[in-house]
PDB file of C-alpha atoms in Angstrom:
ATOM      1  CA  MET A   1      61.440 -15.680  31.786  1.00  0.00           C
ATOM      2  CA  ARG A   2      60.175 -13.323  29.287  1.00  0.00           C
ATOM      3  CA  ARG A   3      61.830 -14.290  26.903  1.00  0.00           C
ATOM      4  CA  GLY A   4      61.300 -17.985  27.179  1.00  0.00           C
ATOM      5  CA  ALA A   5      57.741 -17.406  27.562  1.00  0.00           C
ATOM      6  CA  SER A   6      57.900 -15.959  24.345  1.00  0.00           C
ATOM      7  CA  THR A   7      59.873 -18.732  23.010  1.00  0.00           C
ATOM      8  CA  GLY A   8      57.061 -21.297  23.697  1.00  0.00           C
ATOM      9  CA  CYS A   9      54.594 -19.195  22.056  1.00  0.00           C
ATOM     10  CA  ALA A  10      56.337 -19.029  19.146  1.00  0.00           C
ATOM     11  CA  MET A  11      57.037 -22.334  19.411  1.00  0.00           C
ATOM     12  CA  GLU A  12      53.370 -23.588  20.230  1.00  0.00           C
ATOM     13  CA  ASN A  13      52.143 -21.311  17.443  1.00  0.00           C
ATOM     14  CA  MET A  14      54.424 -22.821  15.038  1.00  0.00           C
ATOM     15  CA  ASN A  15      53.226 -26.581  16.024  1.00  0.00           C
ATOM     16  CA  ASP A  16      50.123 -25.657  14.845  1.00  0.00           C
ATOM     17  CA  ASN A  17      47.899 -27.205  12.175  1.00  0.00           C
ATOM     18  CA  THR A  18      45.802 -25.489   9.237  1.00  0.00           C
ATOM     19  CA  MET A  19      42.257 -27.311   9.483  1.00  0.00           C
ATOM     20  CA  VAL A  20      41.414 -29.238   6.450  1.00  0.00           C
ATOM     21  CA  MET A  21      38.009 -28.091   4.792  1.00  0.00           C
ATOM     22  CA  LYS A  22      36.306 -28.714   1.620  1.00  0.00           C
ATOM     23  CA  VAL A  23      35.762 -26.536  -1.105  1.00  0.00           C
ATOM     24  CA  ALA A  24      32.090 -26.784  -0.122  1.00  0.00           C
ATOM     25  CA  ASP A  25      32.583 -26.294   3.735  1.00  0.00           C
ATOM     26  CA  ILE A  26      34.149 -22.560   2.195  1.00  0.00           C
ATOM     27  CA  LEU A  27      31.772 -22.085  -0.807  1.00  0.00           C
ATOM     28  CA  SER A  28      27.988 -22.034  -0.557  1.00  0.00           C
ATOM     29  CA  GLU A  29      27.613 -23.746  -3.753  1.00  0.00           C
ATOM     30  CA  PRO A  30      30.954 -24.858  -5.803  1.00  0.00           C
ATOM     31  CA  LEU A  31      32.914 -22.086  -7.905  1.00  0.00           C
ATOM     32  CA  LYS A  32      31.896 -22.537 -11.479  1.00  0.00           C
ATOM     33  CA  PRO A  33      35.131 -21.074 -12.658  1.00  0.00           C
ATOM     34  CA  GLN A  34      32.925 -20.092 -16.740  1.00  0.00           C
ATOM     35  CA  SER A  35      32.032 -16.113 -16.955  1.00  0.00           C
ATOM     36  CA  LYS A  36      28.928 -15.197 -18.312  1.00  0.00           C
ATOM     37  CA  ALA A  37      28.287 -11.383 -20.530  1.00  0.00           C
ATOM     38  CA  CYS A  38      26.259  -9.421 -17.828  1.00  0.00           C
ATOM     39  CA  LEU A  39      24.352  -6.364 -17.029  1.00  0.00           C
ATOM     40  CA  ILE A  40      24.814  -3.932 -14.408  1.00  0.00           C
ATOM     41  CA  VAL A  41      23.042  -1.334 -14.050  1.00  0.00           C
ATOM     42  CA  VAL A  42      24.653   1.494 -13.129  1.00  0.00           C
ATOM     43  CA  ALA A  43      21.955   4.731 -13.509  1.00  0.00           C
ATOM     44  CA  GLY A  44      18.181   4.543 -13.388  1.00  0.00           C
ATOM     45  CA  ARG A  45      15.589   2.247 -11.658  1.00  0.00           C
ATOM     46  CA  MET A  46      17.405  -1.007 -11.119  1.00  0.00           C
ATOM     47  CA  VAL A  47      20.846   0.022  -9.676  1.00  0.00           C
ATOM     48  CA  GLY A  48      22.998  -2.781  -8.441  1.00  0.00           C
ATOM     49  CA  GLN A  49      21.219  -5.418 -10.078  1.00  0.00           C
ATOM     50  CA  VAL A  50      22.799  -7.630 -12.264  1.00  0.00           C
ATOM     51  CA  LEU A  51      21.266  -8.961 -15.068  1.00  0.00           C
ATOM     52  CA  PRO A  52      22.947 -12.249 -17.147  1.00  0.00           C
ATOM     53  CA  LEU A  53      22.003 -12.244 -20.912  1.00  0.00           C
ATOM     54  CA  ARG A  54      20.791 -15.836 -21.254  1.00  0.00           C
ATOM     55  CA  LYS A  55      19.630 -15.671 -25.139  1.00  0.00           C
ATOM     56  CA  ASN A  56      21.455 -15.147 -27.695  1.00  0.00           C
ATOM     57  CA  LYS A  57      20.032 -12.404 -29.192  1.00  0.00           C
ATOM     58  CA  MET A  58      17.550  -9.843 -26.920  1.00  0.00           C
ATOM     59  CA  ILE A  59      16.440  -7.212 -27.454  1.00  0.00           C
ATOM     60  CA  LEU A  60      15.878  -4.145 -24.871  1.00  0.00           C
ATOM     61  CA  GLY A  61      13.610  -1.421 -25.252  1.00  0.00           C
ATOM     62  CA  ARG A  62      10.638  -0.038 -23.017  1.00  0.00           C
ATOM     63  CA  GLY A  63       7.624  -2.338 -24.591  1.00  0.00           C
ATOM     64  CA  VAL A  64       6.248  -4.980 -22.990  1.00  0.00           C
ATOM     65  CA  ASP A  65       6.610  -8.015 -25.600  1.00  0.00           C
ATOM     66  CA  CYS A  66      10.948  -6.662 -25.053  1.00  0.00           C
ATOM     67  CA  ASP A  67      13.317  -9.183 -23.597  1.00  0.00           C
ATOM     68  CA  LEU A  68      14.544  -6.560 -21.237  1.00  0.00           C
ATOM     69  CA  MET A  69      11.756  -3.773 -20.370  1.00  0.00           C
ATOM     70  CA  ILE A  70      13.639  -0.559 -19.220  1.00  0.00           C
ATOM     71  CA  GLU A  71      11.031   1.126 -17.208  1.00  0.00           C
ATOM     72  CA  ASP A  72      12.129   4.787 -18.629  1.00  0.00           C
ATOM     73  CA  PRO A  73      10.664   7.615 -20.656  1.00  0.00           C
ATOM     74  CA  GLY A  74      13.133   8.121 -22.895  1.00  0.00           C
ATOM     75  CA  ILE A  75      13.934   4.812 -24.029  1.00  0.00           C
ATOM     76  CA  SER A  76      12.592   3.386 -27.551  1.00  0.00           C
ATOM     77  CA  ARG A  77      10.028   0.738 -27.117  1.00  0.00           C
ATOM     78  CA  ARG A  78      12.517  -1.597 -28.839  1.00  0.00           C
ATOM     79  CA  HIS A  79      15.544   0.525 -28.216  1.00  0.00           C
ATOM     80  CA  ALA A  80      18.384  -1.500 -28.734  1.00  0.00           C
ATOM     81  CA  ARG A  81      19.737  -5.864 -29.203  1.00  0.00           C
ATOM     82  CA  LEU A  82      22.322  -7.699 -27.628  1.00  0.00           C
ATOM     83  CA  VAL A  83      23.691 -10.302 -30.177  1.00  0.00           C
ATOM     84  CA  CYS A  84      26.251 -13.184 -28.864  1.00  0.00           C
ATOM     85  CA  ILE A  85      28.796 -13.262 -32.011  1.00  0.00           C
ATOM     86  CA  PRO A  86      31.404 -16.299 -32.478  1.00  0.00           C
ATOM     87  CA  GLU A  87      33.696 -16.475 -29.900  1.00  0.00           C
ATOM     88  CA  GLY A  88      32.050 -15.680 -26.838  1.00  0.00           C
ATOM     89  CA  ALA A  89      31.863 -11.566 -28.036  1.00  0.00           C
ATOM     90  CA  VAL A  90      28.338  -9.560 -27.589  1.00  0.00           C
ATOM     91  CA  GLN A  91      27.730  -6.817 -30.127  1.00  0.00           C
ATOM     92  CA  ILE A  92      24.990  -3.926 -29.505  1.00  0.00           C
ATOM     93  CA  ILE A  93      22.969  -2.553 -32.441  1.00  0.00           C
ATOM     94  CA  ASP A  94      20.517   0.603 -32.240  1.00  0.00           C
ATOM     95  CA  LEU A  95      17.154  -0.558 -33.375  1.00  0.00           C
ATOM     96  CA  ASP A  96      16.572   3.075 -34.748  1.00  0.00           C
ATOM     97  CA  SER A  97      15.819   4.619 -31.598  1.00  0.00           C
ATOM     98  CA  THR A  98      14.640   8.266 -30.633  1.00  0.00           C
ATOM     99  CA  ASN A  99      17.341   9.128 -28.326  1.00  0.00           C
ATOM    100  CA  GLY A 100      19.616   7.235 -29.928  1.00  0.00           C
ATOM    101  CA  THR A 101      22.866   4.156 -28.026  1.00  0.00           C
ATOM    102  CA  TYR A 102      26.209   4.913 -26.460  1.00  0.00           C
ATOM    103  CA  VAL A 103      28.596   3.142 -25.652  1.00  0.00           C
ATOM    104  CA  ASN A 104      31.364   4.815 -23.541  1.00  0.00           C
ATOM    105  CA  GLY A 105      29.321   8.289 -24.773  1.00  0.00           C
ATOM    106  CA  ARG A 106      29.806   8.095 -28.208  1.00  0.00           C
ATOM    107  CA  ARG A 107      26.426   7.320 -30.492  1.00  0.00           C
ATOM    108  CA  ILE A 108      26.731   3.973 -32.057  1.00  0.00           C
ATOM    109  CA  GLN A 109      25.281   2.450 -34.478  1.00  0.00           C
ATOM    110  CA  ALA A 110      26.716  -1.651 -33.921  1.00  0.00           C
ATOM    111  CA  GLN A 111      29.315  -2.062 -32.027  1.00  0.00           C
ATOM    112  CA  ASN A 112      31.295  -4.857 -30.819  1.00  0.00           C
ATOM    113  CA  LEU A 113      31.188  -4.710 -26.668  1.00  0.00           C
ATOM    114  CA  SER A 114      34.417  -5.334 -24.056  1.00  0.00           C
ATOM    115  CA  ASP A 115      34.422  -6.008 -20.959  1.00  0.00           C
ATOM    116  CA  GLY A 116      33.436  -2.360 -18.451  1.00  0.00           C
ATOM    117  CA  ASP A 117      32.722  -0.445 -21.595  1.00  0.00           C
ATOM    118  CA  LYS A 118      29.010   1.516 -20.093  1.00  0.00           C
ATOM    119  CA  ILE A 119      25.783   1.616 -22.290  1.00  0.00           C
ATOM    120  CA  GLN A 120      23.283   4.063 -21.639  1.00  0.00           C
ATOM    121  CA  LEU A 121      20.144   3.791 -23.265  1.00  0.00           C
ATOM    122  CA  GLY A 122      18.781   7.367 -23.263  1.00  0.00           C
ATOM    123  CA  PRO A 123      19.033   9.502 -20.813  1.00  0.00           C
ATOM    124  CA  GLY A 124      18.136   7.788 -17.759  1.00  0.00           C
ATOM    125  CA  THR A 125      19.739   4.184 -17.933  1.00  0.00           C
ATOM    126  CA  ILE A 126      23.028   2.955 -18.170  1.00  0.00           C
ATOM    127  CA  PHE A 127      24.256  -0.334 -18.154  1.00  0.00           C
ATOM    128  CA  LYS A 128      28.249  -1.672 -17.492  1.00  0.00           C
ATOM    129  CA  PHE A 129      28.878  -4.179 -19.833  1.00  0.00           C
ATOM    130  CA  SER A 130      30.759  -7.569 -18.174  1.00  0.00           C
ATOM    131  CA  PHE A 131      31.772 -11.407 -17.901  1.00  0.00           C
ATOM    132  CA  GLN A 132      31.385 -12.511 -14.815  1.00  0.00           C
ATOM    133  CA  ASP A 133      31.839 -15.640 -12.964  1.00  0.00           C
ATOM    134  CA  GLN A 134      29.111 -17.049 -10.453  1.00  0.00           C
ATOM    135  CA  ILE A 135      31.159 -15.586  -7.125  1.00  0.00           C
ATOM    136  CA  ASP A 136      31.242 -12.215  -9.228  1.00  0.00           C
ATOM    137  CA  GLN A 137      26.900 -12.436  -9.964  1.00  0.00           C
ATOM    138  CA  GLN A 138      26.656 -13.431  -6.270  1.00  0.00           C
ATOM    139  CA  PHE A 139      28.496 -10.503  -5.233  1.00  0.00           C
ATOM    140  CA  GLN A 140      26.426  -7.844  -6.391  1.00  0.00           C
ATOM    141  CA  ARG A 141      23.372  -9.298  -5.838  1.00  0.00           C
ATOM    142  CA  LYS A 142      23.909  -9.146  -1.800  1.00  0.00           C
ATOM    143  CA  LEU A 143      25.235  -4.911  -2.843  1.00  0.00           C
ATOM    144  CA  TYR A 144      22.053  -4.897  -4.584  1.00  0.00           C
ATOM    145  CA  GLN A 145      19.705  -6.469  -1.877  1.00  0.00           C
ATOM    146  CA  ASN A 146      21.401  -4.821   0.674  1.00  0.00           C
ATOM    147  CA  ALA A 147      20.316  -1.145  -0.854  1.00  0.00           C
ATOM    148  CA  THR A 148      17.223  -2.173  -1.643  1.00  0.00           C
ATOM    149  CA  GLN A 149      16.152  -4.216   1.301  1.00  0.00           C
ATOM    150  CA  ASP A 150      14.686  -3.669   4.594  1.00  0.00           C
ATOM    151  CA  GLY A 151      17.142  -5.724   7.064  1.00  0.00           C
ATOM    152  CA  LEU A 152      14.460  -6.774   9.150  1.00  0.00           C
ATOM    153  CA  THR A 153      11.317  -7.634   7.262  1.00  0.00           C
ATOM    154  CA  GLN A 154      13.441  -8.632   3.831  1.00  0.00           C
ATOM    155  CA  LEU A 155      10.630  -6.666   2.851  1.00  0.00           C
ATOM    156  CA  TYR A 156      11.666  -3.098  -0.183  1.00  0.00           C
ATOM    157  CA  ASN A 157      13.045  -0.219   1.554  1.00  0.00           C
ATOM    158  CA  ARG A 158      11.816   3.126   1.127  1.00  0.00           C
ATOM    159  CA  LYS A 159      13.850   4.551  -1.535  1.00  0.00           C
ATOM    160  CA  TYR A 160      13.610   1.580  -3.336  1.00  0.00           C
ATOM    161  CA  PHE A 161       9.382   2.175  -3.467  1.00  0.00           C
ATOM    162  CA  MET A 162      10.054   5.880  -4.335  1.00  0.00           C
ATOM    163  CA  ASP A 163      12.002   5.359  -6.833  1.00  0.00           C
ATOM    164  CA  ARG A 164       9.237   2.756  -8.317  1.00  0.00           C
ATOM    165  CA  LEU A 165       6.212   5.121  -7.355  1.00  0.00           C
ATOM    166  CA  ASN A 166       7.961   8.053  -9.650  1.00  0.00           C
ATOM    167  CA  THR A 167       8.360   5.711 -12.699  1.00  0.00           C
ATOM    168  CA  ASP A 168       4.197   4.231 -11.485  1.00  0.00           C
ATOM    169  CA  PHE A 169       2.972   7.432 -11.067  1.00  0.00           C
ATOM    170  CA  ASN A 170       4.919   8.648 -14.685  1.00  0.00           C
ATOM    171  CA  HIS A 171       3.150   5.905 -16.452  1.00  0.00           C
ATOM    172  CA  ALA A 172      -0.032   6.591 -15.439  1.00  0.00           C
ATOM    173  CA  ILE A 173      -0.630   9.769 -15.998  1.00  0.00           C
ATOM    174  CA  ARG A 174       0.867   9.625 -19.638  1.00  0.00           C
ATOM    175  CA  HIS A 175      -1.051   6.431 -19.701  1.00  0.00           C
ATOM    176  CA  GLY A 176      -4.344   8.137 -18.345  1.00  0.00           C
ATOM    177  CA  ARG A 177      -4.289   4.453 -15.657  1.00  0.00           C
ATOM    178  CA  PRO A 178      -5.428   5.048 -11.811  1.00  0.00           C
ATOM    179  CA  LEU A 179      -2.897   4.340  -9.238  1.00  0.00           C
ATOM    180  CA  SER A 180      -3.161   4.156  -5.787  1.00  0.00           C
ATOM    181  CA  ALA A 181      -0.899   4.201  -3.077  1.00  0.00           C
ATOM    182  CA  ALA A 182      -1.367   3.268   0.669  1.00  0.00           C
ATOM    183  CA  LEU A 183       0.337   3.715   4.277  1.00  0.00           C
ATOM    184  CA  ILE A 184      -0.347   1.715   6.989  1.00  0.00           C
ATOM    185  CA  ASP A 185       0.862   1.628  10.647  1.00  0.00           C
ATOM    186  CA  VAL A 186       0.582  -0.346  13.400  1.00  0.00           C
ATOM    187  CA  ASP A 187      -1.771  -0.039  15.892  1.00  0.00           C
ATOM    188  CA  PHE A 188      -0.731   1.348  19.238  1.00  0.00           C
ATOM    189  CA  PHE A 189       2.918  -0.277  18.478  1.00  0.00           C
ATOM    190  CA  LYS A 190       4.668   1.335  20.846  1.00  0.00           C
ATOM    191  CA  SER A 191       2.672  -0.550  23.378  1.00  0.00           C
ATOM    192  CA  ILE A 192       3.597  -3.690  22.505  1.00  0.00           C
ATOM    193  CA  ASN A 193       7.319  -2.545  22.702  1.00  0.00           C
ATOM    194  CA  ASP A 194       7.315  -1.541  26.089  1.00  0.00           C
ATOM    195  CA  THR A 195       5.226  -4.386  27.408  1.00  0.00           C
ATOM    196  CA  HIS A 196       6.479  -7.100  25.717  1.00  0.00           C
ATOM    197  CA  GLY A 197      10.212  -6.348  24.212  1.00  0.00           C
ATOM    198  CA  HIS A 198      12.009  -4.763  21.343  1.00  0.00           C
ATOM    199  CA  LEU A 199      12.677  -8.534  20.327  1.00  0.00           C
ATOM    200  CA  VAL A 200       8.932  -9.324  19.948  1.00  0.00           C
ATOM    201  CA  GLY A 201       8.001  -5.855  18.469  1.00  0.00           C
ATOM    202  CA  ASP A 202      10.854  -6.943  15.715  1.00  0.00           C
ATOM    203  CA  GLU A 203       9.152 -10.463  15.898  1.00  0.00           C
ATOM    204  CA  VAL A 204       5.200  -8.779  15.291  1.00  0.00           C
ATOM    205  CA  LEU A 205       6.523  -6.853  12.123  1.00  0.00           C
ATOM    206  CA  SER A 206       8.544  -9.622  10.568  1.00  0.00           C
ATOM    207  CA  LYS A 207       5.137 -11.589  10.512  1.00  0.00           C
ATOM    208  CA  LEU A 208       3.672  -8.539   9.335  1.00  0.00           C
ATOM    209  CA  ALA A 209       5.563  -8.701   6.165  1.00  0.00           C
ATOM    210  CA  GLY A 210       4.182 -12.224   5.178  1.00  0.00           C
ATOM    211  CA  VAL A 211       0.831 -11.145   5.932  1.00  0.00           C
ATOM    212  CA  LEU A 212       1.351  -7.926   3.760  1.00  0.00           C
ATOM    213  CA  LEU A 213       2.521  -9.782   1.262  1.00  0.00           C
ATOM    214  CA  GLU A 214       0.234 -12.562   1.055  1.00  0.00           C
ATOM    215  CA  ALA A 215      -2.802  -9.688   1.061  1.00  0.00           C
ATOM    216  CA  THR A 216      -1.713  -7.968  -1.718  1.00  0.00           C
ATOM    217  CA  ARG A 217      -1.537  -8.545  -5.045  1.00  0.00           C
ATOM    218  CA  ASP A 218       1.263 -10.091  -7.669  1.00  0.00           C
ATOM    219  CA  GLU A 219       1.833  -6.509  -9.551  1.00  0.00           C
ATOM    220  CA  ASP A 220       1.483  -4.284  -6.410  1.00  0.00           C
ATOM    221  CA  LEU A 221       4.659  -3.544  -4.249  1.00  0.00           C
ATOM    222  CA  VAL A 222       5.243  -3.535  -0.739  1.00  0.00           C
ATOM    223  CA  ALA A 223       7.834  -1.664   0.819  1.00  0.00           C
ATOM    224  CA  ARG A 224       9.006  -0.553   5.199  1.00  0.00           C
ATOM    225  CA  TRP A 225       8.449   2.802   4.827  1.00  0.00           C
ATOM    226  CA  GLY A 226       9.893   3.455   8.187  1.00  0.00           C
ATOM    227  CA  GLY A 227       9.507   1.757  12.130  1.00  0.00           C
ATOM    228  CA  GLU A 228       6.015   0.449  12.317  1.00  0.00           C
ATOM    229  CA  GLU A 229       4.364   2.490   8.851  1.00  0.00           C
ATOM    230  CA  PHE A 230       4.498   0.108   5.731  1.00  0.00           C
ATOM    231  CA  ALA A 231       3.664   1.254   1.993  1.00  0.00           C
ATOM    232  CA  VAL A 232       2.068  -0.094  -0.710  1.00  0.00           C
ATOM    233  CA  ILE A 233       2.608   0.776  -4.039  1.00  0.00           C
ATOM    234  CA  TYR A 234      -1.375  -0.435  -6.113  1.00  0.00           C
ATOM    235  CA  ARG A 235      -0.942  -0.379  -9.685  1.00  0.00           C
ATOM    236  CA  ASP A 236      -4.205   0.305 -11.852  1.00  0.00           C
ATOM    237  CA  ALA A 237      -6.654   0.211  -9.082  1.00  0.00           C
ATOM    238  CA  ASP A 238      -8.920   3.227  -8.490  1.00  0.00           C
ATOM    239  CA  ARG A 239     -10.633   3.939  -5.577  1.00  0.00           C
ATOM    240  CA  ALA A 240     -13.324   1.552  -4.840  1.00  0.00           C
ATOM    241  CA  ARG A 241     -10.291  -1.203  -6.106  1.00  0.00           C
ATOM    242  CA  ALA A 242      -7.678   0.331  -4.076  1.00  0.00           C
ATOM    243  CA  THR A 243     -10.458   0.451  -0.996  1.00  0.00           C
ATOM    244  CA  ILE A 244     -11.539  -3.032  -1.647  1.00  0.00           C
ATOM    245  CA  CYS A 245      -7.574  -3.741  -1.363  1.00  0.00           C
ATOM    246  CA  GLY A 246      -6.418  -1.840   2.141  1.00  0.00           C
ATOM    247  CA  GLU A 247      -9.333  -4.124   3.786  1.00  0.00           C
ATOM    248  CA  ARG A 248      -8.369  -7.013   2.304  1.00  0.00           C
ATOM    249  CA  VAL A 249      -5.485  -6.177   3.842  1.00  0.00           C
ATOM    250  CA  ARG A 250      -6.796  -5.133   7.277  1.00  0.00           C
ATOM    251  CA  ARG A 251      -8.964  -8.349   7.876  1.00  0.00           C
ATOM    252  CA  MET A 252      -6.525 -10.551   7.435  1.00  0.00           C
ATOM    253  CA  VAL A 253      -3.936  -8.510  10.110  1.00  0.00           C
ATOM    254  CA  GLU A 254      -6.935  -8.806  12.766  1.00  0.00           C
ATOM    255  CA  LYS A 255      -7.455 -12.380  12.113  1.00  0.00           C
ATOM    256  CA  THR A 256      -3.540 -12.922  12.424  1.00  0.00           C
ATOM    257  CA  ARG A 257      -2.102 -14.663  15.343  1.00  0.00           C
ATOM    258  CA  PHE A 258       0.873 -12.856  16.464  1.00  0.00           C
ATOM    259  CA  GLY A 259       3.333 -13.130  19.613  1.00  0.00           C
ATOM    260  CA  THR A 260       4.613 -15.515  21.741  1.00  0.00           C
ATOM    261  CA  PRO A 261       3.320 -19.715  22.074  1.00  0.00           C
ATOM    262  CA  ASP A 262       2.334 -18.872  25.277  1.00  0.00           C
ATOM    263  CA  LYS A 263       0.738 -15.418  24.673  1.00  0.00           C
ATOM    264  CA  ALA A 264      -1.218 -14.139  21.846  1.00  0.00           C
ATOM    265  CA  ILE A 265      -1.211 -10.734  21.128  1.00  0.00           C
ATOM    266  CA  PRO A 266      -3.598  -8.354  19.393  1.00  0.00           C
ATOM    267  CA  VAL A 267      -2.037  -6.518  16.294  1.00  0.00           C
ATOM    268  CA  THR A 268      -4.283  -3.940  14.086  1.00  0.00           C
ATOM    269  CA  VAL A 269      -3.012  -1.649  11.798  1.00  0.00           C
ATOM    270  CA  SER A 270      -4.408   2.142  10.410  1.00  0.00           C
ATOM    271  CA  ILE A 271      -4.478   1.806   6.870  1.00  0.00           C
ATOM    272  CA  GLY A 272      -4.713   5.918   4.767  1.00  0.00           C
ATOM    273  CA  ILE A 273      -4.898   5.429   0.615  1.00  0.00           C
ATOM    274  CA  ALA A 274      -4.760   7.974  -1.794  1.00  0.00           C
ATOM    275  CA  THR A 275      -5.604   7.476  -6.027  1.00  0.00           C
ATOM    276  CA  LEU A 276      -4.313   9.885  -8.684  1.00  0.00           C
ATOM    277  CA  ASP A 277      -7.469  10.186 -11.064  1.00  0.00           C
ATOM    278  CA  GLY A 278      -6.203  12.216 -14.084  1.00  0.00           C
ATOM    279  CA  ASN A 279      -4.933  14.778 -12.772  1.00  0.00           C
ATOM    280  CA  ASN A 280      -5.858  15.382  -9.138  1.00  0.00           C
ATOM    281  CA  LEU A 281      -1.919  15.337  -7.963  1.00  0.00           C
ATOM    282  CA  LEU A 282       0.495  17.115  -8.733  1.00  0.00           C
ATOM    283  CA  ASP A 283       3.637  14.516  -7.328  1.00  0.00           C
ATOM    284  CA  THR A 284       4.409  11.455  -5.929  1.00  0.00           C
ATOM    285  CA  ASP A 285       5.491  13.542  -2.989  1.00  0.00           C
ATOM    286  CA  GLN A 286       1.807  14.690  -2.829  1.00  0.00           C
ATOM    287  CA  LEU A 287       0.457  10.988  -3.292  1.00  0.00           C
ATOM    288  CA  MET A 288       1.969   9.996  -0.157  1.00  0.00           C
ATOM    289  CA  ARG A 289       1.311  12.797   1.618  1.00  0.00           C
ATOM    290  CA  THR A 290      -2.541  12.768   1.138  1.00  0.00           C
ATOM    291  CA  ALA A 291      -2.019   8.279   1.683  1.00  0.00           C
ATOM    292  CA  ASP A 292      -0.568  10.031   5.144  1.00  0.00           C
ATOM    293  CA  ASP A 293      -3.429  12.758   5.888  1.00  0.00           C
ATOM    294  CA  TYR A 294      -6.226   9.916   5.418  1.00  0.00           C
ATOM    295  CA  LEU A 295      -4.465   7.362   7.468  1.00  0.00           C
ATOM    296  CA  TYR A 296      -3.845  10.365  10.660  1.00  0.00           C
ATOM    297  CA  LEU A 297      -7.680  10.051   9.830  1.00  0.00           C
ATOM    298  CA  ALA A 298      -8.201   6.433   9.902  1.00  0.00           C
ATOM    299  CA  LYS A 299      -6.794   6.657  13.663  1.00  0.00           C
ATOM    300  CA  ARG A 300      -8.868   9.797  14.707  1.00  0.00           C
ATOM    301  CA  ASN A 301     -11.625   7.554  13.722  1.00  0.00           C
ATOM    302  CA  GLY A 302     -10.967   4.622  16.114  1.00  0.00           C
ATOM    303  CA  ARG A 303      -8.165   3.188  14.115  1.00  0.00           C
ATOM    304  CA  ASN A 304      -8.451  -0.586  12.529  1.00  0.00           C
ATOM    305  CA  ARG A 305     -10.000   0.880   9.258  1.00  0.00           C
ATOM    306  CA  VAL A 306      -9.342   1.832   6.084  1.00  0.00           C
ATOM    307  CA  GLU A 307      -9.932   5.644   4.738  1.00  0.00           C
ATOM    308  CA  THR A 308     -10.185   7.007   1.531  1.00  0.00           C
ATOM    309  CA  ALA A 309     -11.784   9.784  -1.029  1.00  0.00           C
ATOM    310  CA  LEU A 310     -14.851   7.639  -0.546  1.00  0.00           C
ATOM    311  CA  THR A 311     -15.659   8.499   3.186  1.00  0.00           C
ATOM    312  CA  HIS A 312     -13.837  12.248   2.944  1.00  0.00           C
ATOM    313  CA  ARG A 313     -13.237  14.183   0.457  1.00  0.00           C
ATOM    314  CA  GLN A 314     -10.577  16.010   1.357  1.00  0.00           C
ATOM    315  CA  PRO A 315      -8.617  15.116   5.098  1.00  0.00           C
ATOM    316  CA  PRO A 316      -9.220  17.020   8.157  1.00  0.00           C
ATOM    317  CA  ALA A 317      -6.116  18.572   9.830  1.00  0.00           C
ATOM    318  CA  ARG A 318      -4.048  15.725  11.906  1.00  0.00           C
ATOM    319  CA  THR A 319      -5.715  15.476  15.702  1.00  0.00           C
ATOM    320  CA  VAL A 320      -3.411  12.238  16.620  1.00  0.00           C
ATOM    321  CA  ALA A 321       0.240  11.717  16.743  1.00  0.00           C
ATOM    322  CA  ALA A 322       2.372   9.350  14.768  1.00  0.00           C
ATOM    323  CA  GLY A 323       2.514   5.167  15.746  1.00  0.00           C
ATOM    324  CA  ALA A 324      -0.495   5.836  18.432  1.00  0.00           C
TER     325      ALA A 324
END
């Protein structure tokens, strides 16, 4: 009986027909077989990012007028040039950079690139040169998104935030520019989860992310710091400007309707902001610790408020638990 049943199953499986599918059903976008020259960042601020070479000539460097601007203090303002030459090849040319251009560990003046070559500009930025088709590029972009974005809110994650903050901090110190950072915490978020459930709590955080993006400037960077906390980099913002920006966030959150279609959930945030002004802060860790201290002050003073050095030169000792 078992042998017969087994044979019957085998025959049944053999008679199964493979489903006929169109290519469009398999791929979200039609496959384009031609490959394009790309740079993949393997070390530096934008690790994992794919940068297609969209022009026949591209200048790489730290200057704002470069085709590919790289925020790395070890890179010259005009560091190197990429040139597409006949038969699909690409050449890299050093532009008398201070720290040199290296291909596979060897300093060069000009060299044709091969697929897989490693290009190093300065001490901290390395690219892999590659010819990739559309599917390869989509795969690399997905890897980059997974490494830099928060899955729930689609904002940048904490690691990416700190990488950018380190770059912006060094730039601000070097050029004598102000820089502010904010920590934003949802008031009584535990109560929202306990009362309405974690799915509703996730919806609140996801919608709040959109409000934060709308309430900040294009030059600012918003990230999920962790749990119900968010962080913002306010570039070129002194204490007064950062306080105005923080108040705009607080008001927009307070006026936004959160919750289910049949029941609104009141949501407010407390915000602490720290500002780099001259040499008042040693590093980004101290900047974020100071913002965190002002966030605790905002909690202690009643929540739904912004606290900065404009109101208290030094934040007092903490007396409120995080996430309250």
